[in-house]
PDB file of C-alpha atoms in Angstrom:
ATOM      1  CA  UNK A 259       8.187  19.000 -12.667  1.00  0.00           C
ATOM      2  CA  UNK A 260       8.154  15.900 -10.448  1.00  0.00           C
ATOM      3  CA  UNK A 261       9.761  16.364  -7.033  1.00  0.00           C
ATOM      4  CA  UNK A 262      11.378  13.153  -5.719  1.00  0.00           C
ATOM      5  CA  UNK A 263      10.451  11.839  -2.275  1.00  0.00           C
ATOM      6  CA  UNK A 264      12.679  10.102   0.263  1.00  0.00           C
ATOM      7  CA  UNK A 265      11.177   7.828   2.919  1.00  0.00           C
ATOM      8  CA  UNK A 266      12.651   8.235   6.397  1.00  0.00           C
ATOM      9  CA  UNK A 267      10.651   6.682   9.251  1.00  0.00           C
ATOM     10  CA  UNK A 268      12.599   8.680  11.850  1.00  0.00           C
ATOM     11  CA  UNK A 269      11.895  12.096  10.335  1.00  0.00           C
ATOM     12  CA  UNK A 270       9.590  14.229  12.510  1.00  0.00           C
ATOM     13  CA  UNK A 271      10.700  17.790  13.109  1.00  0.00           C
ATOM     14  CA  UNK A 272      14.400  18.039  12.250  1.00  0.00           C
ATOM     15  CA  UNK A 273      15.733  20.704   9.906  1.00  0.00           C
ATOM     16  CA  UNK A 274      17.792  18.274   7.870  1.00  0.00           C
ATOM     17  CA  UNK A 275      17.827  14.627   6.846  1.00  0.00           C
ATOM     18  CA  UNK A 276      20.868  12.456   6.191  1.00  0.00           C
ATOM     19  CA  UNK A 277      20.323  10.241   3.147  1.00  0.00           C
ATOM     20  CA  UNK A 278      21.872   6.769   3.130  1.00  0.00           C
ATOM     21  CA  UNK A 279      24.275   5.648   0.408  1.00  0.00           C
ATOM     22  CA  UNK A 280      21.740   3.737  -1.692  1.00  0.00           C
ATOM     23  CA  UNK A 281      19.165   6.520  -1.700  1.00  0.00           C
ATOM     24  CA  UNK A 282      21.814   9.135  -2.413  1.00  0.00           C
ATOM     25  CA  UNK A 283      22.976   7.093  -5.413  1.00  0.00           C
ATOM     26  CA  UNK A 284      19.378   6.869  -6.652  1.00  0.00           C
ATOM     27  CA  UNK A 285      18.836  10.610  -6.219  1.00  0.00           C
ATOM     28  CA  UNK A 286      22.029  11.679  -7.931  1.00  0.00           C
ATOM     29  CA  UNK A 287      22.537   9.045 -10.613  1.00  0.00           C
ATOM     30  CA  UNK A 288      19.018   7.909 -11.488  1.00  0.00           C
ATOM     31  CA  UNK A 289      16.839  10.940 -10.771  1.00  0.00           C
ATOM     32  CA  UNK A 290      19.638  13.415 -11.576  1.00  0.00           C
ATOM     33  CA  UNK A 291      18.990  15.495  -8.471  1.00  0.00           C
ATOM     34  CA  UNK A 292      21.637  18.191  -8.116  1.00  0.00           C
ATOM     35  CA  UNK A 293      22.661  20.681  -5.433  1.00  0.00           C
ATOM     36  CA  UNK A 294      19.711  22.939  -4.606  1.00  0.00           C
ATOM     37  CA  UNK A 295      17.081  20.693  -6.244  1.00  0.00           C
ATOM     38  CA  UNK A 296      13.797  20.208  -4.402  1.00  0.00           C
ATOM     39  CA  UNK A 297      13.346  16.970  -2.440  1.00  0.00           C
ATOM     40  CA  UNK A 298      10.469  15.856  -0.213  1.00  0.00           C
ATOM     41  CA  UNK A 299      10.848  13.623   2.835  1.00  0.00           C
ATOM     42  CA  UNK A 300       7.990  11.410   4.113  1.00  0.00           C
ATOM     43  CA  UNK A 301       8.035   9.567   7.426  1.00  0.00           C
ATOM     44  CA  UNK A 302       5.050   7.415   6.460  1.00  0.00           C
ATOM     45  CA  UNK A 303       3.135   8.630   9.532  1.00  0.00           C
ATOM     46  CA  UNK A 304       1.692  11.796   8.037  1.00  0.00           C
ATOM     47  CA  UNK A 305       4.655  14.188   8.110  1.00  0.00           C
ATOM     48  CA  UNK A 306       6.067  15.560   4.858  1.00  0.00           C
ATOM     49  CA  UNK A 307       9.190  17.707   4.817  1.00  0.00           C
ATOM     50  CA  UNK A 308       9.815  20.060   1.896  1.00  0.00           C
ATOM     51  CA  UNK A 309      13.475  20.740   1.303  1.00  0.00           C
ATOM     52  CA  UNK A 310      16.400  20.911  -1.080  1.00  0.00           C
ATOM     53  CA  UNK A 311      19.458  18.798  -1.619  1.00  0.00           C
ATOM     54  CA  UNK A 312      22.418  20.284   0.216  1.00  0.00           C
ATOM     55  CA  UNK A 313      26.064  19.263   0.071  1.00  0.00           C
ATOM     56  CA  UNK A 314      26.948  15.600   0.408  1.00  0.00           C
ATOM     57  CA  UNK A 315      24.101  13.423   1.690  1.00  0.00           C
ATOM     58  CA  UNK A 316      22.104  16.213   3.376  1.00  0.00           C
ATOM     59  CA  UNK A 317      18.533  17.246   2.592  1.00  0.00           C
ATOM     60  CA  UNK A 318      17.898  20.661   4.115  1.00  0.00           C
ATOM     61  CA  UNK A 319      14.274  20.978   5.266  1.00  0.00           C
ATOM     62  CA  UNK A 320      12.603  24.346   4.723  1.00  0.00           C
ATOM     63  CA  UNK A 321       9.026  23.492   5.678  1.00  0.00           C
ATOM     64  CA  UNK A 322       7.119  20.641   7.320  1.00  0.00           C
ATOM     65  CA  UNK A 323       3.470  19.675   7.005  1.00  0.00           C
ATOM     66  CA  UNK A 324       1.368  17.244   9.071  1.00  0.00           C
ATOM     67  CA  UNK A 325      -1.477  15.384   7.357  1.00  0.00           C
ATOM     68  CA  UNK A 326      -4.389  13.451   8.854  1.00  0.00           C
ATOM     69  CA  UNK A 327      -5.299  10.121   7.304  1.00  0.00           C
ATOM     70  CA  UNK A 328      -8.874  10.420   6.099  1.00  0.00           C
ATOM     71  CA  UNK A 329      -9.615   6.799   5.265  1.00  0.00           C
ATOM     72  CA  UNK A 330      -9.508   3.567   7.275  1.00  0.00           C
ATOM     73  CA  UNK A 331      -9.799   1.201   4.329  1.00  0.00           C
ATOM     74  CA  UNK A 332      -8.322  -2.242   4.987  1.00  0.00           C
ATOM     75  CA  UNK A 333      -7.800  -4.789   2.211  1.00  0.00           C
ATOM     76  CA  UNK A 334      -7.088  -8.512   2.548  1.00  0.00           C
ATOM     77  CA  UNK A 335      -5.193 -10.053  -0.385  1.00  0.00           C
ATOM     78  CA  UNK A 336      -5.236 -13.797  -0.942  1.00  0.00           C
ATOM     79  CA  UNK A 337      -1.830 -15.140  -1.950  1.00  0.00           C
ATOM     80  CA  UNK A 338      -1.326 -15.809  -5.651  1.00  0.00           C
ATOM     81  CA  UNK A 339       1.194 -18.148  -7.262  1.00  0.00           C
ATOM     82  CA  UNK A 340       3.106 -15.117  -8.552  1.00  0.00           C
ATOM     83  CA  UNK A 341       5.164 -12.929  -6.228  1.00  0.00           C
ATOM     84  CA  UNK A 342       5.201 -10.257  -8.931  1.00  0.00           C
ATOM     85  CA  UNK A 343       1.412 -10.087  -8.946  1.00  0.00           C
ATOM     86  CA  UNK A 344       1.261  -9.722  -5.171  1.00  0.00           C
ATOM     87  CA  UNK A 345       3.950  -7.072  -5.368  1.00  0.00           C
ATOM     88  CA  UNK A 346       1.987  -5.183  -8.029  1.00  0.00           C
ATOM     89  CA  UNK A 347      -1.131  -5.163  -5.849  1.00  0.00           C
ATOM     90  CA  UNK A 348       0.773  -4.028  -2.755  1.00  0.00           C
ATOM     91  CA  UNK A 349       2.514  -1.237  -4.654  1.00  0.00           C
ATOM     92  CA  UNK A 350      -0.664   0.107  -6.236  1.00  0.00           C
ATOM     93  CA  UNK A 351      -2.686  -0.087  -3.020  1.00  0.00           C
ATOM     94  CA  UNK A 352       0.097   1.857  -1.311  1.00  0.00           C
ATOM     95  CA  UNK A 353       0.054   4.499  -4.027  1.00  0.00           C
ATOM     96  CA  UNK A 354      -3.715   4.816  -3.601  1.00  0.00           C
ATOM     97  CA  UNK A 355      -3.202   5.484   0.119  1.00  0.00           C
ATOM     98  CA  UNK A 356      -5.242   2.777   1.848  1.00  0.00           C
ATOM     99  CA  UNK A 357      -4.983   2.310   5.606  1.00  0.00           C
ATOM    100  CA  UNK A 358      -3.839  -1.311   5.827  1.00  0.00           C
ATOM    101  CA  UNK A 359      -2.900  -4.327   3.709  1.00  0.00           C
ATOM    102  CA  UNK A 360      -3.186  -7.896   4.983  1.00  0.00           C
ATOM    103  CA  UNK A 361      -1.796 -10.821   2.978  1.00  0.00           C
ATOM    104  CA  UNK A 362      -2.642 -14.433   3.703  1.00  0.00           C
ATOM    105  CA  UNK A 363      -3.682 -17.801   2.306  1.00  0.00           C
ATOM    106  CA  UNK A 364      -7.176 -19.066   1.555  1.00  0.00           C
ATOM    107  CA  UNK A 365      -8.333 -22.581   0.707  1.00  0.00           C
ATOM    108  CA  UNK A 366      -8.015 -21.942  -3.033  1.00  0.00           C
ATOM    109  CA  UNK A 367      -5.147 -19.459  -3.072  1.00  0.00           C
ATOM    110  CA  UNK A 368      -1.525 -19.856  -4.060  1.00  0.00           C
ATOM    111  CA  UNK A 369       1.064 -21.208  -1.666  1.00  0.00           C
ATOM    112  CA  UNK A 370       3.893 -18.707  -2.088  1.00  0.00           C
ATOM    113  CA  UNK A 371       5.615 -17.434   1.057  1.00  0.00           C
ATOM    114  CA  UNK A 372       5.606 -13.677   1.443  1.00  0.00           C
ATOM    115  CA  UNK A 373       8.422 -12.082   3.423  1.00  0.00           C
ATOM    116  CA  UNK A 374       7.373  -9.239   5.716  1.00  0.00           C
ATOM    117  CA  UNK A 375      10.697  -7.483   5.132  1.00  0.00           C
ATOM    118  CA  UNK A 376      10.403  -7.781   1.357  1.00  0.00           C
ATOM    119  CA  UNK A 377       6.797  -6.582   1.302  1.00  0.00           C
ATOM    120  CA  UNK A 378       7.780  -3.663   3.544  1.00  0.00           C
ATOM    121  CA  UNK A 379      10.429  -2.664   1.013  1.00  0.00           C
ATOM    122  CA  UNK A 380       7.818  -2.744  -1.752  1.00  0.00           C
ATOM    123  CA  UNK A 381       5.685  -0.364   0.280  1.00  0.00           C
ATOM    124  CA  UNK A 382       8.563   1.999   1.054  1.00  0.00           C
ATOM    125  CA  UNK A 383       9.522   2.171  -2.622  1.00  0.00           C
ATOM    126  CA  UNK A 384       5.903   2.944  -3.520  1.00  0.00           C
ATOM    127  CA  UNK A 385       5.776   5.787  -1.003  1.00  0.00           C
ATOM    128  CA  UNK A 386       8.868   7.273  -2.590  1.00  0.00           C
ATOM    129  CA  UNK A 387       7.322   6.826  -6.036  1.00  0.00           C
ATOM    130  CA  UNK A 388       3.975   8.383  -5.123  1.00  0.00           C
ATOM    131  CA  UNK A 389       5.100  10.941  -2.549  1.00  0.00           C
ATOM    132  CA  UNK A 390       2.462   9.726  -0.114  1.00  0.00           C
ATOM    133  CA  UNK A 391       2.314  10.780   3.512  1.00  0.00           C
ATOM    134  CA  UNK A 392       1.233   7.418   4.948  1.00  0.00           C
ATOM    135  CA  UNK A 393       2.682   3.911   4.948  1.00  0.00           C
ATOM    136  CA  UNK A 394      -0.126   1.311   5.027  1.00  0.00           C
ATOM    137  CA  UNK A 395      -0.083  -0.988   8.027  1.00  0.00           C
ATOM    138  CA  UNK A 396       1.155  -4.343   6.739  1.00  0.00           C
ATOM    139  CA  UNK A 397       0.194  -7.759   8.091  1.00  0.00           C
ATOM    140  CA  UNK A 398       1.312 -11.176   6.857  1.00  0.00           C
ATOM    141  CA  UNK A 399      -1.032 -13.777   8.376  1.00  0.00           C
ATOM    142  CA  UNK A 400      -1.566 -17.529   8.353  1.00  0.00           C
ATOM    143  CA  UNK A 401      -5.348 -17.234   8.062  1.00  0.00           C
ATOM    144  CA  UNK A 402      -7.980 -14.550   7.598  1.00  0.00           C
ATOM    145  CA  UNK A 403      -9.577 -13.010  10.673  1.00  0.00           C
ATOM    146  CA  UNK A 404     -13.304 -12.841   9.930  1.00  0.00           C
ATOM    147  CA  UNK A 405     -13.900 -10.527  12.873  1.00  0.00           C
ATOM    148  CA  UNK A 406     -11.833  -7.903  11.029  1.00  0.00           C
ATOM    149  CA  UNK A 407     -12.750  -8.695   7.447  1.00  0.00           C
ATOM    150  CA  UNK A 408     -16.528  -8.983   7.447  1.00  0.00           C
ATOM    151  CA  UNK A 409     -17.059  -8.261   3.729  1.00  0.00           C
ATOM    152  CA  UNK A 410     -15.602  -9.991   0.700  1.00  0.00           C
ATOM    153  CA  UNK A 411     -15.409  -9.725  -3.056  1.00  0.00           C
ATOM    154  CA  UNK A 412     -16.043 -12.954  -4.939  1.00  0.00           C
ATOM    155  CA  UNK A 413     -17.027 -14.174  -8.404  1.00  0.00           C
ATOM    156  CA  UNK A 414     -20.120 -15.671  -6.748  1.00  0.00           C
ATOM    157  CA  UNK A 415     -20.903 -12.741  -4.447  1.00  0.00           C
ATOM    158  CA  UNK A 416     -24.552 -12.207  -3.512  1.00  0.00           C
ATOM    159  CA  UNK A 417     -24.687  -8.396  -3.871  1.00  0.00           C
ATOM    160  CA  UNK A 418     -23.512  -6.049  -6.656  1.00  0.00           C
ATOM    161  CA  UNK A 419     -20.436  -4.196  -5.484  1.00  0.00           C
ATOM    162  CA  UNK A 420     -21.327  -0.722  -4.246  1.00  0.00           C
ATOM    163  CA  UNK A 421     -18.671   1.540  -2.659  1.00  0.00           C
ATOM    164  CA  UNK A 422     -20.758   2.606   0.309  1.00  0.00           C
ATOM    165  CA  UNK A 423     -20.081   2.085   4.012  1.00  0.00           C
ATOM    166  CA  UNK A 424     -17.334  -0.487   3.370  1.00  0.00           C
ATOM    167  CA  UNK A 425     -14.153  -0.055   5.419  1.00  0.00           C
ATOM    168  CA  UNK A 426     -12.804  -3.588   5.096  1.00  0.00           C
ATOM    169  CA  UNK A 427     -12.798  -5.912   2.098  1.00  0.00           C
ATOM    170  CA  UNK A 428     -11.301  -9.345   1.525  1.00  0.00           C
ATOM    171  CA  UNK A 429     -10.360 -10.137  -2.061  1.00  0.00           C
ATOM    172  CA  UNK A 430     -10.942 -13.763  -2.984  1.00  0.00           C
ATOM    173  CA  UNK A 431      -8.660 -15.886  -5.151  1.00  0.00           C
ATOM    174  CA  UNK A 432      -9.462 -16.159  -8.860  1.00  0.00           C
ATOM    175  CA  UNK A 433     -11.051 -19.564  -8.264  1.00  0.00           C
ATOM    176  CA  UNK A 434     -13.377 -17.954  -5.750  1.00  0.00           C
ATOM    177  CA  UNK A 435     -13.735 -18.426  -2.027  1.00  0.00           C
ATOM    178  CA  UNK A 436     -14.658 -21.873  -0.780  1.00  0.00           C
ATOM    179  CA  UNK A 437     -18.272 -22.109   0.433  1.00  0.00           C
ATOM    180  CA  UNK A 438     -17.053 -22.746   3.974  1.00  0.00           C
ATOM    181  CA  UNK A 439     -15.190 -19.430   3.824  1.00  0.00           C
ATOM    182  CA  UNK A 440     -18.044 -17.479   2.228  1.00  0.00           C
ATOM    183  CA  UNK A 441     -20.306 -18.435   5.129  1.00  0.00           C
ATOM    184  CA  UNK A 442     -17.962 -16.594   7.512  1.00  0.00           C
ATOM    185  CA  UNK A 443     -18.550 -13.189   5.901  1.00  0.00           C
ATOM    186  CA  UNK A 444     -21.457 -10.902   6.730  1.00  0.00           C
ATOM    187  CA  UNK A 445     -21.664  -9.698   3.119  1.00  0.00           C
ATOM    188  CA  UNK A 446     -20.298 -10.890  -0.208  1.00  0.00           C
ATOM    189  CA  UNK A 447     -20.058  -8.666  -3.285  1.00  0.00           C
ATOM    190  CA  UNK A 448     -19.532  -9.289  -6.978  1.00  0.00           C
ATOM    191  CA  UNK A 449     -18.303  -7.002  -9.768  1.00  0.00           C
ATOM    192  CA  UNK A 450     -20.691  -7.695 -12.601  1.00  0.00           C
ATOM    193  CA  UNK A 451     -18.808  -6.036 -15.440  1.00  0.00           C
ATOM    194  CA  UNK A 452     -15.855  -8.429 -15.726  1.00  0.00           C
ATOM    195  CA  UNK A 453     -14.019 -11.370 -14.216  1.00  0.00           C
ATOM    196  CA  UNK A 454     -10.873  -9.775 -12.833  1.00  0.00           C
ATOM    197  CA  UNK A 455      -7.592 -11.105 -11.590  1.00  0.00           C
ATOM    198  CA  UNK A 456      -7.421 -10.839  -7.822  1.00  0.00           C
ATOM    199  CA  UNK A 457      -4.836  -8.045  -7.851  1.00  0.00           C
ATOM    200  CA  UNK A 458      -6.859  -6.097 -10.429  1.00  0.00           C
ATOM    201  CA  UNK A 459     -10.024  -6.540  -8.370  1.00  0.00           C
ATOM    202  CA  UNK A 460      -8.225  -5.206  -5.297  1.00  0.00           C
ATOM    203  CA  UNK A 461      -7.038  -2.094  -7.107  1.00  0.00           C
ATOM    204  CA  UNK A 462     -10.410  -1.399  -8.753  1.00  0.00           C
ATOM    205  CA  UNK A 463     -12.307  -1.943  -5.498  1.00  0.00           C
ATOM    206  CA  UNK A 464      -9.944   0.272  -3.504  1.00  0.00           C
ATOM    207  CA  UNK A 465     -10.164   3.033  -6.097  1.00  0.00           C
ATOM    208  CA  UNK A 466     -13.961   2.969  -5.985  1.00  0.00           C
ATOM    209  CA  UNK A 467     -14.084   2.839  -2.185  1.00  0.00           C
ATOM    210  CA  UNK A 468     -11.691   5.773  -1.819  1.00  0.00           C
ATOM    211  CA  UNK A 469     -13.681   7.875  -4.282  1.00  0.00           C
ATOM    212  CA  UNK A 470     -16.855   8.092  -2.186  1.00  0.00           C
TER     213      UNK A 470
END
């Protein structure tokens, strides 16, 4: 049976957690969590608390576990014209457990504005959905930093995509990176089996990179 997870950034070593009104409503009225039911608490920094719902808005913690993040995978997402598509990518990358997510414009990308607060809420909801121990580091930028993102995925990439020794990957827009941008990367990869939407490419690439 699925055990629900609550995200609480301040949780470290306490023996109980106080759940806010909105999360308590979700636990009791949506997930049907009752007195004595199991609940996990994640602080997004590697600590998971295993507890049960106590009276009122209290989660009583019985056991705590500290995890070490094994991957350092960073993904750059070019902005699309659909907030829902960006949200989908952010949520799924969070569920997969990557190290960091950077969102920004490219010459051929969409022009939507992404709110840091809103994107952070997407991530927190995904942690509660997946029960993950780590919140990805989130960056909203005005331009890509090629000193950080040295590899890219593109419909015109020069090398077949191979999930080996890649710790950073920039996902190009569906129209492809501009040639002036491609020249900034050390390596450019292509997925030969299909032409994917940018958010799909990000999820597929991350899954393959985390599997090695």
